[in-house]
Amino acid sequence: MKITLLQRDIVWADPEANRRRNDLLFADGGGSDLYVFPEMFSTGFCTQPEASAEEEPSATLGWMKEKAAQYHCALAGSIAVRERERYFNRFYFVFPDGRCEHYDKKHLFTFGGEHRHFTPGEERVVVSYAGVRILLQICYDLRFPVWSRNRGDYDMIVYVASWPKPRTAAWKQLLRARAIENQCYVAGVNRCGCDPCNEYEGGTVLLDPYGNALGECPDGTESRISAQIDMDELRAFREKFPVLEDADRFVLTR
């Protein structure tokens, strides 16, 4: 499966402007099976979403479905949405045929006040696409390895993020840890640029199960990378070195 990761700057609190800018990404006619955008790619990381969150079903979700159908690919990324008087940081995965699955961010970023306005999700979500089982995760989730622990139910984790520049080193190290400990591919897609609160450096990367980069964006600038993941190689590695079979058993109570 060919994956394209999109390290983007984001126009603050303006979904329509961001959709117009992202239209240009498909001018080359596509060519990937999956395109991944950063966290809250239609607004930026707005922790006070009343003025910028999109009503469910959102116009940006409609845009994702349109592009997925037009270019015969899947699209993924999170959006701030309002649903029945509650706000969610919602990670959409849109299939080429228009089907959609979503994950609501569980670990809200209390340091930045996200928990004051958003409702946390409670369900872990794995989607299956093109023969790959993909765990959906958002930004701050990366710091909580129990939530993402491989139970033998996925082959790749996708993290979408608005991870600020001062903590870029932690972002890069934790992504590699998740790949190694879970024997899986990891795609980490972080924004670049600035918003009213933070500067973002990117650090977007696709990692193999050894923690090696298959492709990575240069820090601090809008860019994109495309790379292939190989399920035969992943299965062979897990069979040769079956670490996951020795994992500690546990059950999450909430």
Short mmCIF file of C-alpha atoms in Angstrom, two decimals:
data_model
loop_
_atom_site.label_atom_id
_atom_site.label_comp_id
_atom_site.label_asym_id
_atom_site.label_seq_id
_atom_site.Cartn_x
_atom_site.Cartn_y
_atom_site.Cartn_z
CA MET A 1 0.00 0.00 0.00
CA LYS A 2 1.31 3.43 -0.96
CA ILE A 3 0.79 6.13 1.67
CA THR A 4 1.24 9.91 1.33
CA LEU A 5 1.73 11.97 4.48
CA LEU A 6 0.92 15.69 4.23
CA GLN A 7 2.82 18.07 6.49
CA ARG A 8 0.72 21.22 6.20
CA ASP A 9 0.47 24.72 7.59
CA ILE A 10 -3.14 25.50 8.49
CA VAL A 11 -5.17 28.70 8.10
CA TRP A 12 -6.48 29.49 11.57
CA ALA A 13 -10.19 28.80 12.14
CA ASP A 14 -11.14 28.88 8.45
CA PRO A 15 -12.32 25.48 7.12
CA GLU A 16 -13.22 26.80 3.68
CA ALA A 17 -9.78 28.35 3.16
CA ASN A 18 -8.07 25.14 4.21
CA ARG A 19 -10.19 23.05 1.85
CA ARG A 20 -9.26 25.36 -1.04
CA ARG A 21 -5.56 25.11 -0.19
CA ASN A 22 -5.72 21.34 0.08
CA ASP A 23 -7.44 21.04 -3.30
CA LEU A 24 -4.06 21.84 -4.84
CA LEU A 25 -2.51 18.72 -3.32
CA PHE A 26 -4.42 16.57 -5.79
CA ALA A 27 -3.45 18.56 -8.88
CA ASP A 28 -0.93 15.86 -9.81
CA GLY A 29 -3.76 13.37 -10.21
CA GLY A 30 -3.24 11.50 -6.96
CA GLY A 31 -1.39 8.22 -7.09
CA SER A 32 -1.47 7.02 -3.48
CA ASP A 33 -3.80 4.57 -1.80
CA LEU A 34 -4.04 6.70 1.36
CA TYR A 35 -3.51 10.42 2.07
CA VAL A 36 -3.14 11.54 5.70
CA PHE A 37 -3.65 15.12 6.96
CA PRO A 38 -2.68 16.52 10.41
CA GLU A 39 -4.89 17.00 13.46
CA MET A 40 -7.73 19.53 13.03
CA PHE A 41 -6.53 20.19 9.51
CA SER A 42 -9.54 22.37 8.65
CA THR A 43 -9.15 24.85 11.54
CA GLY A 44 -5.90 24.40 13.42
CA PHE A 45 -5.85 23.23 17.03
CA CYS A 46 -8.73 25.39 18.30
CA THR A 47 -9.32 24.53 21.96
CA GLN A 48 -12.25 26.95 22.05
CA PRO A 49 -14.22 25.49 19.15
CA GLU A 50 -17.52 27.36 19.44
CA ALA A 51 -16.75 29.69 16.53
CA SER A 52 -14.88 27.29 14.26
CA ALA A 53 -16.06 23.70 14.78
CA GLU A 54 -18.07 22.26 11.92
CA GLU A 55 -21.55 20.87 12.34
CA GLU A 56 -21.81 17.11 11.95
CA PRO A 57 -21.88 16.00 9.14
CA SER A 58 -19.24 18.57 8.30
CA ALA A 59 -18.49 20.26 5.00
CA THR A 60 -14.90 19.08 5.31
CA LEU A 61 -16.07 15.48 5.62
CA GLY A 62 -18.04 16.02 2.42
CA TRP A 63 -14.87 17.36 0.78
CA MET A 64 -12.94 14.27 1.91
CA LYS A 65 -15.56 11.97 0.40
CA GLU A 66 -15.51 13.92 -2.86
CA LYS A 67 -11.71 13.67 -3.18
CA ALA A 68 -11.66 10.01 -2.15
CA ALA A 69 -14.14 9.16 -4.91
CA GLN A 70 -12.48 11.37 -7.51
CA TYR A 71 -8.98 9.99 -6.98
CA HIS A 72 -9.89 6.44 -5.93
CA CYS A 73 -8.04 6.68 -2.62
CA ALA A 74 -8.67 6.90 1.11
CA LEU A 75 -8.29 10.13 3.10
CA ALA A 76 -7.65 10.49 6.82
CA GLY A 77 -7.35 13.38 9.27
CA SER A 78 -9.08 14.93 12.26
CA ILE A 79 -11.64 17.74 12.38
CA ALA A 80 -13.24 19.72 15.20
CA VAL A 81 -16.95 18.88 15.00
CA ARG A 82 -20.09 19.76 16.91
CA GLU A 83 -22.65 17.03 17.48
CA ARG A 84 -25.76 17.56 19.63
CA GLU A 85 -24.24 20.40 21.68
CA ARG A 86 -20.97 18.54 22.26
CA TYR A 87 -17.60 19.01 20.58
CA PHE A 88 -15.29 16.23 19.42
CA ASN A 89 -11.80 16.07 18.00
CA ARG A 90 -12.84 13.51 15.40
CA PHE A 91 -10.45 11.49 13.24
CA TYR A 92 -12.20 10.53 10.00
CA PHE A 93 -11.07 7.70 7.75
CA VAL A 94 -12.86 7.97 4.41
CA PHE A 95 -12.81 5.05 1.97
CA PRO A 96 -12.83 5.43 -1.84
CA ASP A 97 -16.44 4.23 -2.01
CA GLY A 98 -17.62 6.98 0.36
CA ARG A 99 -17.84 4.87 3.50
CA CYS A 100 -16.47 6.52 6.62
CA GLU A 101 -15.29 5.42 10.04
CA HIS A 102 -14.18 7.70 12.84
CA TYR A 103 -12.31 7.81 16.12
CA ASP A 104 -12.93 10.49 18.78
CA LYS A 105 -9.76 11.52 20.61
CA LYS A 106 -9.60 9.86 24.01
CA HIS A 107 -6.71 11.71 25.67
CA LEU A 108 -7.64 15.38 25.57
CA PHE A 109 -4.74 17.79 26.02
CA THR A 110 -5.48 19.23 29.46
CA PHE A 111 -2.29 21.33 29.46
CA GLY A 112 -3.76 23.27 26.53
CA GLY A 113 -7.35 23.34 27.81
CA GLU A 114 -8.80 20.94 25.26
CA HIS A 115 -10.70 19.08 27.99
CA ARG A 116 -12.72 22.20 28.89
CA HIS A 117 -14.63 22.21 25.62
CA PHE A 118 -14.28 18.79 23.99
CA THR A 119 -15.79 15.45 24.95
CA PRO A 120 -13.34 12.53 25.07
CA GLY A 121 -13.92 9.42 23.04
CA GLU A 122 -14.21 6.03 24.71
CA GLU A 123 -13.79 3.57 21.83
CA ARG A 124 -10.54 2.34 20.33
CA VAL A 125 -10.95 2.17 16.53
CA VAL A 126 -9.17 -0.07 14.02
CA VAL A 127 -10.10 0.21 10.34
CA SER A 128 -9.26 -2.31 7.60
CA TYR A 129 -8.21 -0.96 4.23
CA ALA A 130 -6.33 -2.52 1.32
CA GLY A 131 -5.38 -5.51 3.43
CA VAL A 132 -3.96 -3.39 6.27
CA ARG A 133 -5.48 -3.02 9.75
CA ILE A 134 -4.96 0.57 10.93
CA LEU A 135 -5.29 1.92 14.48
CA LEU A 136 -6.44 5.57 14.53
CA GLN A 137 -4.83 7.86 17.13
CA ILE A 138 -4.60 11.62 17.70
CA CYS A 139 -1.63 13.63 18.99
CA TYR A 140 -1.60 13.44 22.83
CA ASP A 141 -2.66 9.77 22.60
CA LEU A 142 0.98 9.12 21.67
CA ARG A 143 2.05 9.61 25.30
CA PHE A 144 -0.17 6.76 26.55
CA PRO A 145 1.21 3.44 25.29
CA VAL A 146 -1.37 1.25 27.05
CA TRP A 147 -4.12 2.75 24.87
CA SER A 148 -2.22 1.87 21.69
CA ARG A 149 -0.82 -1.50 22.81
CA ASN A 150 -0.98 -4.03 19.99
CA ARG A 151 -3.44 -6.80 20.88
CA GLY A 152 -2.76 -8.58 17.61
CA ASP A 153 -5.49 -6.49 16.00
CA TYR A 154 -3.57 -4.01 13.84
CA ASP A 155 -0.62 -3.64 11.46
CA MET A 156 -0.11 0.12 11.45
CA ILE A 157 -0.81 3.08 13.74
CA VAL A 158 -1.63 6.47 12.24
CA TYR A 159 -1.08 9.48 14.52
CA VAL A 160 -2.32 12.88 13.34
CA ALA A 161 -1.05 15.78 15.38
CA SER A 162 -0.62 19.46 16.21
CA TRP A 163 2.51 18.84 18.28
CA PRO A 164 4.35 22.08 19.21
CA LYS A 165 7.97 22.74 18.28
CA PRO A 166 9.42 22.73 21.84
CA ARG A 167 8.42 19.06 22.22
CA THR A 168 9.42 17.84 18.75
CA ALA A 169 12.17 15.59 20.13
CA ALA A 170 9.62 13.76 22.29
CA TRP A 171 7.32 13.35 19.28
CA LYS A 172 10.05 11.71 17.23
CA GLN A 173 11.24 9.40 20.01
CA LEU A 174 7.77 8.27 21.04
CA LEU A 175 6.76 7.45 17.47
CA ARG A 176 9.75 5.15 17.17
CA ALA A 177 8.97 3.55 20.51
CA ARG A 178 5.40 2.78 19.40
CA ALA A 179 6.67 1.15 16.19
CA ILE A 180 9.25 -1.01 17.94
CA GLU A 181 7.19 -2.12 20.93
CA ASN A 182 4.13 -2.97 18.81
CA GLN A 183 5.96 -4.50 15.83
CA CYS A 184 4.03 -2.33 13.43
CA TYR A 185 4.30 0.44 10.89
CA VAL A 186 3.73 3.92 12.31
CA ALA A 187 2.70 7.03 10.37
CA GLY A 188 3.07 10.27 12.31
CA VAL A 189 1.65 13.34 10.57
CA ASN A 190 2.28 16.67 12.30
CA ARG A 191 1.51 20.17 11.09
CA CYS A 192 4.03 22.96 10.54
CA GLY A 193 3.72 26.74 10.70
CA CYS A 194 2.16 28.85 13.46
CA ASP A 195 -1.16 29.53 15.15
CA PRO A 196 -2.02 32.17 17.81
CA CYS A 197 -0.55 29.96 20.55
CA ASN A 198 2.27 27.83 19.14
CA GLU A 199 4.86 27.18 16.49
CA TYR A 200 5.00 23.75 14.85
CA GLU A 201 8.02 22.11 13.24
CA GLY A 202 6.48 19.01 11.68
CA GLY A 203 8.49 15.85 12.12
CA THR A 204 6.17 13.90 9.83
CA VAL A 205 7.50 10.38 9.26
CA LEU A 206 6.59 6.85 8.18
CA LEU A 207 8.38 4.19 10.25
CA ASP A 208 8.84 0.48 9.74
CA PRO A 209 8.46 -2.04 12.62
CA TYR A 210 12.15 -1.65 13.46
CA GLY A 211 11.72 2.09 13.99
CA ASN A 212 13.52 3.00 10.77
CA ALA A 213 12.21 5.83 8.62
CA LEU A 214 10.80 4.84 5.24
CA GLY A 215 10.32 8.52 4.50
CA GLU A 216 10.25 11.77 6.46
CA CYS A 217 9.44 15.41 5.78
CA PRO A 218 12.03 18.13 6.39
CA ASP A 219 11.36 20.04 9.59
CA GLY A 220 9.72 23.44 9.51
CA THR A 221 8.25 23.51 6.01
CA GLU A 222 5.19 22.32 4.12
CA SER A 223 6.02 19.09 2.35
CA ARG A 224 4.79 15.61 1.58
CA ILE A 225 6.27 12.15 1.52
CA SER A 226 5.09 8.95 -0.10
CA ALA A 227 6.24 5.44 0.73
CA GLN A 228 5.15 1.84 0.48
CA ILE A 229 4.40 -0.51 3.35
CA ASP A 230 4.93 -4.23 2.80
CA MET A 231 2.62 -6.61 4.63
CA ASP A 232 4.62 -9.68 3.62
CA GLU A 233 7.71 -8.23 5.29
CA LEU A 234 5.70 -7.37 8.42
CA ARG A 235 4.27 -10.89 8.70
CA ALA A 236 7.70 -12.45 8.19
CA PHE A 237 9.23 -10.27 10.93
CA ARG A 238 6.46 -11.10 13.41
CA GLU A 239 6.81 -14.81 12.69
CA LYS A 240 10.58 -14.76 13.00
CA PHE A 241 10.62 -12.67 16.20
CA PRO A 242 7.21 -13.15 17.91
CA VAL A 243 7.54 -10.53 20.65
CA LEU A 244 3.81 -9.83 20.82
CA GLU A 245 3.11 -13.38 21.95
CA ASP A 246 4.98 -12.62 25.20
CA ALA A 247 3.19 -9.34 25.92
CA ASP A 248 1.63 -8.75 29.32
CA ARG A 249 -2.11 -9.40 29.39
CA PHE A 250 -4.39 -6.68 30.69
CA VAL A 251 -7.88 -5.25 30.28
CA LEU A 252 -8.73 -1.56 30.13
CA THR A 253 -11.67 -0.78 32.41
CA ARG A 254 -12.46 2.60 30.78
#
